[in-house]
Short mmCIF file of C-alpha atoms and ligand atoms in Angstrom, two decimals:
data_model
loop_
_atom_site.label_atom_id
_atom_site.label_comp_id
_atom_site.label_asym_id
_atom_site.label_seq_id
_atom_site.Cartn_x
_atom_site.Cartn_y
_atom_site.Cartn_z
CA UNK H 103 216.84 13.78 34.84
CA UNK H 104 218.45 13.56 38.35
CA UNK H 105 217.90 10.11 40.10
CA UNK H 106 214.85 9.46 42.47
CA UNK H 107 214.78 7.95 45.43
CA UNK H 108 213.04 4.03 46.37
CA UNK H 109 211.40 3.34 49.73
CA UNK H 110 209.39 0.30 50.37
CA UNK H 111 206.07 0.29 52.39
CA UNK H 112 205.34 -2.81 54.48
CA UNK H 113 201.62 -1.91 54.31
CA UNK H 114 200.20 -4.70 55.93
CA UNK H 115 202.40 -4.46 58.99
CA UNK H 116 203.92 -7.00 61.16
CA UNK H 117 201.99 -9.44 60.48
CA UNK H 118 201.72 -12.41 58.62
CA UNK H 119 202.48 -11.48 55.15
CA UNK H 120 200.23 -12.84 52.49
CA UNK H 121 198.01 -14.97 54.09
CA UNK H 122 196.17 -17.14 51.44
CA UNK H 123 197.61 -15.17 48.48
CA UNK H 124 199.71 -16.03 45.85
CA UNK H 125 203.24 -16.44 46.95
CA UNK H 126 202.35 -17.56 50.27
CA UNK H 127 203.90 -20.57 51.99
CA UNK H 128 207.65 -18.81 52.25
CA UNK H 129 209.18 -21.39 55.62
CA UNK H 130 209.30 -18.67 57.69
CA UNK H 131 207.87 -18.54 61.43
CA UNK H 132 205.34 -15.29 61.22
CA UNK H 133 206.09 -14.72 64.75
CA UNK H 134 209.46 -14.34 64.52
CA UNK H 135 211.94 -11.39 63.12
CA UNK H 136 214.21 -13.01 61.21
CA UNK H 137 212.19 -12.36 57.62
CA UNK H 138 211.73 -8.92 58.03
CA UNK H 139 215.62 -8.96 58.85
CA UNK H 140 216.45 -11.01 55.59
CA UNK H 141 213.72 -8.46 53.46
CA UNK H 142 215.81 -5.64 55.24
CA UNK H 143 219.36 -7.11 53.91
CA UNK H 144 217.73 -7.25 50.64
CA UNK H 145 216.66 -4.42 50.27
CA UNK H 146 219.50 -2.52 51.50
CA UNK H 147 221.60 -4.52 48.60
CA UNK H 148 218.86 -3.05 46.08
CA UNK H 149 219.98 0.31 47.97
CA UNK H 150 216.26 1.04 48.81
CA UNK H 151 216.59 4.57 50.35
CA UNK H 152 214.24 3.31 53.57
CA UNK H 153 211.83 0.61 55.10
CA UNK H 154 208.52 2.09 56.26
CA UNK H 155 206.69 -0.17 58.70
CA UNK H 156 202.78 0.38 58.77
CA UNK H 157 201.13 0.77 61.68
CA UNK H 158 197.41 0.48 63.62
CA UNK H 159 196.54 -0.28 67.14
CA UNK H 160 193.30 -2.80 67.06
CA UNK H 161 191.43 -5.46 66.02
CA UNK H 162 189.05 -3.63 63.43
CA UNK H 163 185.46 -4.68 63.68
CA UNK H 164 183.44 -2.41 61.37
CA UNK H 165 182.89 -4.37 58.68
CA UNK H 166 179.55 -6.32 59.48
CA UNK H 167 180.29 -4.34 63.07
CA UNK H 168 182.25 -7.67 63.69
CA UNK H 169 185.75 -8.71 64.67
CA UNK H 170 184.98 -12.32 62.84
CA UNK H 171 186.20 -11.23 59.40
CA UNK H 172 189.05 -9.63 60.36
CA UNK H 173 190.45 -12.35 63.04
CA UNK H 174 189.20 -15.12 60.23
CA UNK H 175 191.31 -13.92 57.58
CA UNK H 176 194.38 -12.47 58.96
CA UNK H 177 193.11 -8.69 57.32
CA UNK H 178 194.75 -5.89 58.93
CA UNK H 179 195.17 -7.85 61.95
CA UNK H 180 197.22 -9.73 63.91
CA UNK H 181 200.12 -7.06 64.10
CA UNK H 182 203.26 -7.07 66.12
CA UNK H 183 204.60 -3.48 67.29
CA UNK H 184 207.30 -2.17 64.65
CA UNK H 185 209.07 -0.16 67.48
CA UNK H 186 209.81 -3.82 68.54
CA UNK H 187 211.03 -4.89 65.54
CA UNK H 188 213.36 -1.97 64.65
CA UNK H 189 216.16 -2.91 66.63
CA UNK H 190 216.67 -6.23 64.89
CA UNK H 191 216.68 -4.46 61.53
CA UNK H 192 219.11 -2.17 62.74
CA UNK H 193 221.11 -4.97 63.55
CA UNK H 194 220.32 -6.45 59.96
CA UNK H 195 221.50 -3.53 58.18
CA UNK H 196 224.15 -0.39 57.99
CA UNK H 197 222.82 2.28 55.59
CA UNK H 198 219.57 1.67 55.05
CA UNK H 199 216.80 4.11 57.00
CA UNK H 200 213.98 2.74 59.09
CA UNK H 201 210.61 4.43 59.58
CA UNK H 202 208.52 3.23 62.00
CA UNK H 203 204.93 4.72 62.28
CA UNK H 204 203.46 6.36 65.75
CA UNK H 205 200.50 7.86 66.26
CA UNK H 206 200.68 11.79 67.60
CA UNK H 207 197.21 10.53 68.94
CA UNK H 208 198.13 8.29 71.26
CA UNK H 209 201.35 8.13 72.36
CA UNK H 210 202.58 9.95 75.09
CA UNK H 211 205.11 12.35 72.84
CA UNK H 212 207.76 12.63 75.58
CA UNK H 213 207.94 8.62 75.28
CA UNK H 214 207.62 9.03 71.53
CA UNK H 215 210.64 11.28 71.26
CA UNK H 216 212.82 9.53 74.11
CA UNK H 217 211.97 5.94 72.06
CA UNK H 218 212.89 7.18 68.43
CA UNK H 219 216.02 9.44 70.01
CA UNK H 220 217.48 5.89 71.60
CA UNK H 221 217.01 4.13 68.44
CA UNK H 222 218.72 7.00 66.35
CA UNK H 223 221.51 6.21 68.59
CA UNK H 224 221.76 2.95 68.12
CA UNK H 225 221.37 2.44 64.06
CA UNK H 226 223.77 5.32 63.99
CA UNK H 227 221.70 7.86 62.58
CA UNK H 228 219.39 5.87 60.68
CA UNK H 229 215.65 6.49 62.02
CA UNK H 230 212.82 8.24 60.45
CA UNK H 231 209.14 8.94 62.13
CA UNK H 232 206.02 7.90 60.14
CA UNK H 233 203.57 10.33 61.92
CA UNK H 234 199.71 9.43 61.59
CA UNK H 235 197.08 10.71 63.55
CA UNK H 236 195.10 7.38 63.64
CA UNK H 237 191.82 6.96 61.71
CA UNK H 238 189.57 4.23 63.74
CA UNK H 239 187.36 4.22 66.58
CA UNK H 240 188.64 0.66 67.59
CA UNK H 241 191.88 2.29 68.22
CA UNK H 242 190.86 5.72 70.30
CA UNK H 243 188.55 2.81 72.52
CA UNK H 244 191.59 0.90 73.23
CA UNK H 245 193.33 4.21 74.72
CA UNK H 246 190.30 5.18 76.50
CA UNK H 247 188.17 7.36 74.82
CA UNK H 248 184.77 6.66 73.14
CA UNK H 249 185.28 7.69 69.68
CA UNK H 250 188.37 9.11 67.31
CA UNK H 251 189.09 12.72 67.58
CA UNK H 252 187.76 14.98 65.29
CA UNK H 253 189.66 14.70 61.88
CA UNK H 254 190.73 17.96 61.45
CA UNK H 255 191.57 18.77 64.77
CA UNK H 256 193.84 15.29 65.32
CA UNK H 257 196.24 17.43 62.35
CA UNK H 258 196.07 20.32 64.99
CA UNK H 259 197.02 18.13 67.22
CA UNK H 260 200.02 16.55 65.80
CA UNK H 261 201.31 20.04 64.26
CA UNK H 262 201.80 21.14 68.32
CA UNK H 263 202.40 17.13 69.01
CA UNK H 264 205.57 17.94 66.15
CA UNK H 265 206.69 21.27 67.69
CA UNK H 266 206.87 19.71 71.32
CA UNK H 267 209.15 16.64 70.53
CA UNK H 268 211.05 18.77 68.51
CA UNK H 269 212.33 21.24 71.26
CA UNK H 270 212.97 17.90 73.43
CA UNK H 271 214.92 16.90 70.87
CA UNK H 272 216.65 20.31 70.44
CA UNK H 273 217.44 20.62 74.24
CA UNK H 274 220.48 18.77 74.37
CA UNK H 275 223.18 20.74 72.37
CA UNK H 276 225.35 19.00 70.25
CA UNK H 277 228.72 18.79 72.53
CA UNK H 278 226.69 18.21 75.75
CA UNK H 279 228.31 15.03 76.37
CA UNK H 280 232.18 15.79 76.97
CA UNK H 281 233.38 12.85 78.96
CA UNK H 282 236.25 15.40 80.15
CA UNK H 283 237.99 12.77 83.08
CA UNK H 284 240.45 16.12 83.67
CA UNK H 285 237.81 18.20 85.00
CA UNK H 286 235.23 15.38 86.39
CA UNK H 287 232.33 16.49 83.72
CA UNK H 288 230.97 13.27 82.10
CA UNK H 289 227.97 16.13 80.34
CA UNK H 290 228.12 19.88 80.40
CA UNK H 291 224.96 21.30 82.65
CA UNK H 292 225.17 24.30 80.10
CA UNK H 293 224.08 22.49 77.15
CA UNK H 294 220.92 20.97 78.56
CA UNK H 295 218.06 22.88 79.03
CA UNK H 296 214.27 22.18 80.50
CA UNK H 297 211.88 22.79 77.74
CA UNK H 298 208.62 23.85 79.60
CA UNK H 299 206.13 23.79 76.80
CA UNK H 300 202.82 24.62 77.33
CA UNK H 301 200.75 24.26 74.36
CA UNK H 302 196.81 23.91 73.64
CA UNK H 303 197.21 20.17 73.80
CA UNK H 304 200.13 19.02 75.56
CA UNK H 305 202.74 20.08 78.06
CA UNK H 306 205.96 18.94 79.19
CA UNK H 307 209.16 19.94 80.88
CA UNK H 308 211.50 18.32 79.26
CA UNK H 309 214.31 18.20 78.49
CA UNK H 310 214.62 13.78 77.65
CA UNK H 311 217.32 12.02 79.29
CA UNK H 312 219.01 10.82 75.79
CA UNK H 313 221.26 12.93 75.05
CA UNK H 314 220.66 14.11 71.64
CA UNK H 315 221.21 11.80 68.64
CA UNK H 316 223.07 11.10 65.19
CA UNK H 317 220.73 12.96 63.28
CA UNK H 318 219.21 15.18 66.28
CA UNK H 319 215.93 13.94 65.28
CA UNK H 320 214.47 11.60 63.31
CA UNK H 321 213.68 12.25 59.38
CA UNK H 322 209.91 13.05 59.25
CA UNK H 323 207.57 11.22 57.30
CA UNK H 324 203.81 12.08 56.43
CA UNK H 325 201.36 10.16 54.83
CA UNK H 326 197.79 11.91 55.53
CA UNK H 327 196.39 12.55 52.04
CA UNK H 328 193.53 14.87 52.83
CA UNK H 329 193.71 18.41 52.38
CA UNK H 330 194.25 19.17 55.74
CA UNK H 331 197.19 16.33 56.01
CA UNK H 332 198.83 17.64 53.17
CA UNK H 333 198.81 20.98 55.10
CA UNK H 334 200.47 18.64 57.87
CA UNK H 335 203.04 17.61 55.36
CA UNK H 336 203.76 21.10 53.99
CA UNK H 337 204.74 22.47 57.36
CA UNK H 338 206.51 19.06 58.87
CA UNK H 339 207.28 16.28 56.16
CA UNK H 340 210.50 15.57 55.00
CA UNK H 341 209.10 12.45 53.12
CA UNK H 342 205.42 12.37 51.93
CA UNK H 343 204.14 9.32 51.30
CA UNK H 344 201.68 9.97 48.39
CA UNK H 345 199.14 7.52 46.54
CA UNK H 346 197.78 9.02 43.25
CA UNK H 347 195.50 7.00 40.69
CA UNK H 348 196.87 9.01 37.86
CA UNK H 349 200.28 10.77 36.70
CA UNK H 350 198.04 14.32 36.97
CA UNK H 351 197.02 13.48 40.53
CA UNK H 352 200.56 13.02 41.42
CA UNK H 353 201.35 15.74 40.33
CA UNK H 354 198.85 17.67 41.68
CA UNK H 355 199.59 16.23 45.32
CA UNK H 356 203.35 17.01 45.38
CA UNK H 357 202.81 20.90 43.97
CA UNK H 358 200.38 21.12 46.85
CA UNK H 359 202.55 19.98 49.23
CA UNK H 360 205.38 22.67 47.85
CA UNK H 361 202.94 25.44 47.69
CA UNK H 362 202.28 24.87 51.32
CA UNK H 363 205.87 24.45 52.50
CA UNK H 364 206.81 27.87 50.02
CA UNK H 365 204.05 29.84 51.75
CA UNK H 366 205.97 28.75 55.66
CA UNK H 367 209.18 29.55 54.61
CA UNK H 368 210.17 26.25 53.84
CA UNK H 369 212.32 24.74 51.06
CA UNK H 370 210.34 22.69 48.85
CA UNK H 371 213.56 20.65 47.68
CA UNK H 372 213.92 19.08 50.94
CA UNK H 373 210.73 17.54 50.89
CA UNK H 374 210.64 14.24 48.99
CA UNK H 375 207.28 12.63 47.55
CA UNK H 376 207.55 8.88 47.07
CA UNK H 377 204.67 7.96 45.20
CA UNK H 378 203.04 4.39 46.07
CA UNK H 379 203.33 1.63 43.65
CA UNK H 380 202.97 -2.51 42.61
CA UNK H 381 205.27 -2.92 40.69
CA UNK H 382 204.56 -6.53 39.12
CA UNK H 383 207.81 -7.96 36.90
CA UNK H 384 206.98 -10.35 34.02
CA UNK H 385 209.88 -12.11 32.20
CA UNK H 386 208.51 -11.25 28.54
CA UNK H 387 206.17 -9.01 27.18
CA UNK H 388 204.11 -11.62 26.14
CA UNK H 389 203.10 -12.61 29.33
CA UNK H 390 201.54 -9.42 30.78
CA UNK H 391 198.10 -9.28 29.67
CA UNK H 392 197.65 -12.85 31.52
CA UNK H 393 199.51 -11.70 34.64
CA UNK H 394 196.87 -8.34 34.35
CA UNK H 395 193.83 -10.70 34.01
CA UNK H 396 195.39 -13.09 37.21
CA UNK H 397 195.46 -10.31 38.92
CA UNK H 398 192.00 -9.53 37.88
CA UNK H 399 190.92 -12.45 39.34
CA UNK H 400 192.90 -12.04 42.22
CA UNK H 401 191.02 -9.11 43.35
CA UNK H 402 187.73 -10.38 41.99
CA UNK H 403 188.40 -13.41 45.00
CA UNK H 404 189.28 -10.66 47.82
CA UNK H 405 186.20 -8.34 47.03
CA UNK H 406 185.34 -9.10 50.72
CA UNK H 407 188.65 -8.26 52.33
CA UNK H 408 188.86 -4.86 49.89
CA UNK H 409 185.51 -4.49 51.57
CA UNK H 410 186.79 -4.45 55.04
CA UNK H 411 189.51 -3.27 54.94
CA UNK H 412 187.90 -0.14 53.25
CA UNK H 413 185.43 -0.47 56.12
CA UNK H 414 188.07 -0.11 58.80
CA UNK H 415 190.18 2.43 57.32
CA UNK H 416 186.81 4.59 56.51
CA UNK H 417 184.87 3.41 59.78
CA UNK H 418 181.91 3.15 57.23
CA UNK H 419 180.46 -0.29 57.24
CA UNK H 420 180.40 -1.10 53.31
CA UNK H 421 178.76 -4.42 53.73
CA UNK H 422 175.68 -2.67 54.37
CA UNK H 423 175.68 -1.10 50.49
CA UNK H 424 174.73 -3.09 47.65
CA UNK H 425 177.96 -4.34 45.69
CA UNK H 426 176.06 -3.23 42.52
CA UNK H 427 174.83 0.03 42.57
CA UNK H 428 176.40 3.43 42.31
CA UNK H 429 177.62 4.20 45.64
CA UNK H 430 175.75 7.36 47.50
CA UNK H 431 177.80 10.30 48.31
CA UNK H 432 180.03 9.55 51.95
CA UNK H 433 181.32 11.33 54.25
CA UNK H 434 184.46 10.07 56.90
CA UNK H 435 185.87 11.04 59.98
CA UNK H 436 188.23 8.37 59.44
CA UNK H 437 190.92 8.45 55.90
CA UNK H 438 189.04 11.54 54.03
CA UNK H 439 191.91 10.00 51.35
CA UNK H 440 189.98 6.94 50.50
CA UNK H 441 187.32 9.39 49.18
CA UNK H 442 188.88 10.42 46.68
CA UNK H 443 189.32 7.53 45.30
CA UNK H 444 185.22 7.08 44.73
CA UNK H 445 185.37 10.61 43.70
CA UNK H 446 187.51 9.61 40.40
CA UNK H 447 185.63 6.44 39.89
CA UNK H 448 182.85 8.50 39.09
CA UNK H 449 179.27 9.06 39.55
CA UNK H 450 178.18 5.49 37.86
CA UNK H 451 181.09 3.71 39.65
CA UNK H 452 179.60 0.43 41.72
CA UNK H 453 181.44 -0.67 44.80
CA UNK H 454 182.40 -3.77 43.22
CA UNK H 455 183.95 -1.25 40.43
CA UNK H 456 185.64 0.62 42.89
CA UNK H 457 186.93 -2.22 45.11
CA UNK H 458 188.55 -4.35 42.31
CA UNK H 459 189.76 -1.35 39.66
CA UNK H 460 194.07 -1.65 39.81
CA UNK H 461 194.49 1.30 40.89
CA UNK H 462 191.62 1.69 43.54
CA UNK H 463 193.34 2.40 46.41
CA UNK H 464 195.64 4.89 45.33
CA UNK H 465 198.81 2.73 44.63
CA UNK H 466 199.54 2.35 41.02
CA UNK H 467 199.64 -0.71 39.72
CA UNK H 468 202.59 -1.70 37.32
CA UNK H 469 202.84 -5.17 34.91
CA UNK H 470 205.71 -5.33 33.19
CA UNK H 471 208.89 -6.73 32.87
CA UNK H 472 211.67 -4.89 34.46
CA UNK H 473 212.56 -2.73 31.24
CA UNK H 474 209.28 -1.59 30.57
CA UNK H 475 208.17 -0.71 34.31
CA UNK H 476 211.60 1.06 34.81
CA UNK H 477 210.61 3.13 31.52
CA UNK H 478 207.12 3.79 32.93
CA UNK H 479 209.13 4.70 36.37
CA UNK H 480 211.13 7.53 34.14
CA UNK H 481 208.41 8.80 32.37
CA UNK H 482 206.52 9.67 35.60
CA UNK H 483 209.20 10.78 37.53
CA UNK H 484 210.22 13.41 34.54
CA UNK H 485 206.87 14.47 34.12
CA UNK H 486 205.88 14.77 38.01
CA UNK H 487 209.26 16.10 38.60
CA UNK H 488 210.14 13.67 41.41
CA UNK H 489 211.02 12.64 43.89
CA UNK H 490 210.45 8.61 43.99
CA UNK H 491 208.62 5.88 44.26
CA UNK H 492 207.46 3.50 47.35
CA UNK H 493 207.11 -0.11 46.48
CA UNK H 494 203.56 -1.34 48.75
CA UNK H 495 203.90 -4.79 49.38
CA UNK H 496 203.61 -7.78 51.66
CA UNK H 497 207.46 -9.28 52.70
CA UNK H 498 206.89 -12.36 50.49
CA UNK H 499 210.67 -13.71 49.43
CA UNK H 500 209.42 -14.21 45.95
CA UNK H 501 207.66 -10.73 45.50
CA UNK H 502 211.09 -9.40 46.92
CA UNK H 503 213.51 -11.02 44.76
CA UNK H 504 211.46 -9.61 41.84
CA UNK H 505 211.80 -5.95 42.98
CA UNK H 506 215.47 -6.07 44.18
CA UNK H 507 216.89 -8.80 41.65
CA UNK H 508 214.97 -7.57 38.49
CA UNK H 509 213.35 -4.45 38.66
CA UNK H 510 215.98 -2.26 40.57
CA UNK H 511 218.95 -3.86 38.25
CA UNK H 512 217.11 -2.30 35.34
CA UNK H 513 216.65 1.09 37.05
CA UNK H 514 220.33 1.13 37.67
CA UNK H 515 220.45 0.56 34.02
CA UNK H 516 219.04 3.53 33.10
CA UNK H 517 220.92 5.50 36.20
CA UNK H 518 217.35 6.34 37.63
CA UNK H 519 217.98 4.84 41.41
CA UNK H 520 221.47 5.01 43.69
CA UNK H 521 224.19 3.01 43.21
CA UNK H 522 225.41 3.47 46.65
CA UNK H 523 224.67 5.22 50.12
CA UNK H 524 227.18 8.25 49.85
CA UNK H 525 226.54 9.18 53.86
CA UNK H 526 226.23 7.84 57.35
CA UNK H 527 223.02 9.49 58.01
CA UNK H 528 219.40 8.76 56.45
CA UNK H 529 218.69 12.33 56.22
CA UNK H 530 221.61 13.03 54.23
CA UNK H 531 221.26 10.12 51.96
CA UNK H 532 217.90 11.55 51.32
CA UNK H 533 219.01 14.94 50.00
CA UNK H 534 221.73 13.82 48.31
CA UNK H 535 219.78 14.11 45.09
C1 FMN D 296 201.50 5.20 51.92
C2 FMN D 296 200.64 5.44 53.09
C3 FMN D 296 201.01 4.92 54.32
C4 FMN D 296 200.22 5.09 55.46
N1 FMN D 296 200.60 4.51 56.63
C5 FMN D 296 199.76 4.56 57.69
C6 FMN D 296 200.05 3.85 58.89
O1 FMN D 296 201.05 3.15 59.00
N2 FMN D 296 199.19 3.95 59.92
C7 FMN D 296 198.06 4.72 59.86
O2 FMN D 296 197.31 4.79 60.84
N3 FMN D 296 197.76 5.39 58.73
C8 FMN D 296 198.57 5.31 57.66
N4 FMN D 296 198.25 5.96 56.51
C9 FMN D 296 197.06 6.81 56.54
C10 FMN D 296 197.36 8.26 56.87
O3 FMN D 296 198.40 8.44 57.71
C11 FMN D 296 196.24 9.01 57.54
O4 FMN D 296 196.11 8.61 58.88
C12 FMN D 296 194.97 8.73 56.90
O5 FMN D 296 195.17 8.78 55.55
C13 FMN D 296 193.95 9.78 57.35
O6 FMN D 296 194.39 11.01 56.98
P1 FMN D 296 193.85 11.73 55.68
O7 FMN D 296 192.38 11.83 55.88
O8 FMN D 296 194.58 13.02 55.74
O9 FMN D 296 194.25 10.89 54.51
C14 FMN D 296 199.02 5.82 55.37
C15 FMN D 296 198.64 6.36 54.14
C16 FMN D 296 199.44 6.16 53.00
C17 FMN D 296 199.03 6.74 51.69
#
């Protein structure tokens, strides 16, 4: 089989990583950059294909329609702004790429596409666009409206959001900038044009005032598991980011996405599904059915924070259901995804069930020690077909170590991950196999 590609998703944020976990307690100053730079390094030595950096704009408060929990245990909030933060990994790091996520929602997409064209600049070709549509409430009050958009119609959204910061990114031609001293032309007028889109949703003249960057725009990621987001990710994704509870789910998710790129004319092959994963590395076999049942317990403790988080991410408020009982049919206007994963737990499923099964929330869960979780990497990657795998995890220096020092020595083993970045540019690392 050819190799596949590794990304790692910093799914808690910026934040404080691991608050009152295992692992926690790693001497470094939460407010400050300088883990995330040393992760970065690490990673990039591991030649982890990109960094995704998570992203939501509020202090939840649906769980017990409180902020208390949340702000009490550090869950899903505080977070720092990874736009922020991307310059000092780019300053970290030469080959590795760097997603951070933006809302189509919310942002303003001429900022959007001026911000992500600088940083392109400036990591040399390096950037790639996690593009959400925002679930919560909390977050559509904090930009001034009363409730979230519609779910459906937020994917509208962002596929005319997607078109628009494309053609600003398009209107500066690639020899624009001449810097010709001889005939006093620093850019040539003829290669930048005004955009003037008019679309349902937005509008904007364009064209940015960045002249147009390394990669011309950034790699584009998508992460919306509904059907309608992986309708989203057919026509725009070059990365999906895909959670799956079983090898036939995965499956089923990437063939949709193809089928949907196929039917617009696009090439399937350029669209790589990293499929979310915990990888957890034991040193012997012996030890893995006690490292299943600590982690057992582990999410036996944090039935409260699955709870809210769920909560948030669902804007249902699951402390009002009984722990115990089959849960009642739902419906979201939040992550439709997250539904799905009741939907396989069954009809007799309880939320406790639900909340505290490995794979619950879509990100399969791996115990092992680095041979035998790079073997159970191969055997779903040959039978999905592709394209990789996206380590979820908190930034703890231990957790990292055991990925990058362990796990991705024994993938190299078996020639399953890269060796080395064979390009400048993220993009064309990314289709390089
Ligand atoms: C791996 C992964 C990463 C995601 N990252 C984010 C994120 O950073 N911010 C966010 O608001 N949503 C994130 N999401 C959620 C989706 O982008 C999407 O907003 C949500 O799932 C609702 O869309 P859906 O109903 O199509 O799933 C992520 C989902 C997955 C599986």
């Amino acid at each position: 089989m050819s190799k596949f590609h590794l990304g790692w998703f910093l799914g808690p944020g910026i934040t404080i990583q691991g608050w009152n976990e295992p692992g926690f307690g790693h001497g470094y100053d939460w407010t400050k950059p300088d883990l995330y730079q040393d992760a970065v390094r690490a990673l990039e030595r591991a030649r982890f294909d990109v960094l995704i950096l998570e992203d939501s704009s509020a202090v939840p408060y649906t769980y017990k329609g409180s902020m208390d929990f949340y702000l009490k245990h550090a869950t899903m909030t505080p977070k720092f702004d990874p736009v922020m933060l991307t310059p000092y990994l780019i300053a970290a790091t030469r080959h590795i790429g760097l997603a951070p996520t933006l809302t189509t929602t919310f942002y303003p997409p001429w900022l959007l596409a001026r911000s992500l064209s600088t940083l392109d600049h400036f990591s040399n070709g390096r950037i790639a666009w996690n593009i959400v549509t925002a679930t919560s409430d909390a977050a559509a009050q904090n930009y001034g409206l009363d409730k979230q958009i519609e779910h459906d119609l937020r994917y509208d959204m962002a596929d005319e959001y997607v078109d628009l910061v494309s053609q600003l990114w398009d209107a500066w031609e690639p020899e624009a900038v001449v810097m010709d001293e001889a005939t006093h032309t620093f850019i040539d007028p003829a290669k930048v044009k005004a955009v003037h889109f008019e679309g349902k949703f937005y509008k904007s003249r364009g064209p940015l005032n960045v002249p147009r960057s390394p990669q011309g725009r950034p790699v584009f990621v998508a992460p919306g598991g509904s059907p309608r987001g992986r309708q989203f990710s057919g026509r725009n994704a070059e990365i999906v980011l895909a959670g799956g509870e079983t090898i036939a789910d995965m499956k089923d998710y990437r063939d949709e996405v193809h089928r949907h790129a196929t039917a617009l004319g696009r090439d399937p092959a350029k669209i790589k599904t990293l499929f979310t994963c915990v990888p957890t590395v034991v040193k012997s076999a012996d030890e893995v059915d006690d490292t299943r049942k600590m982690l057992a317990q582990v999410r036996q403790k944090h039935v409260e924070r699955g709870l809210a988080a769920m909560s948030f991410l669902s804007g249902i408020d699951f402390s009002t259901f009984d722990l115990d009982t089959p849960v009642p049919e739902i419906k979201t206007n939040g992550m439709q995804t997250l539904l799905r994963t009741f939907k396989n737990a069954g009809p007799d499923a309880t939320l406790r069930d639900i909340v505290t099964k490995p794979n619950g929330q879509g990100f399969t869960h791996m115990v092992g020690t680095a041979d035998q979780i790079a073997g159970q990497m191969q055997e779903a990657m040959e039978e999905i077909g592709g394209d990789g795998f996206l380590v979820v995890g908190h930034f703890k220096p231990k957790y990292i170590q055991s990925i990058v020092d362990e796990l991705v020595p024994a993938l190299w083993k078996r020639q399953l991950t890269r060796r080395e970045y064979e390009h400048t540019h993220f993009r064309d690392n990314l289709l390089a196999f």
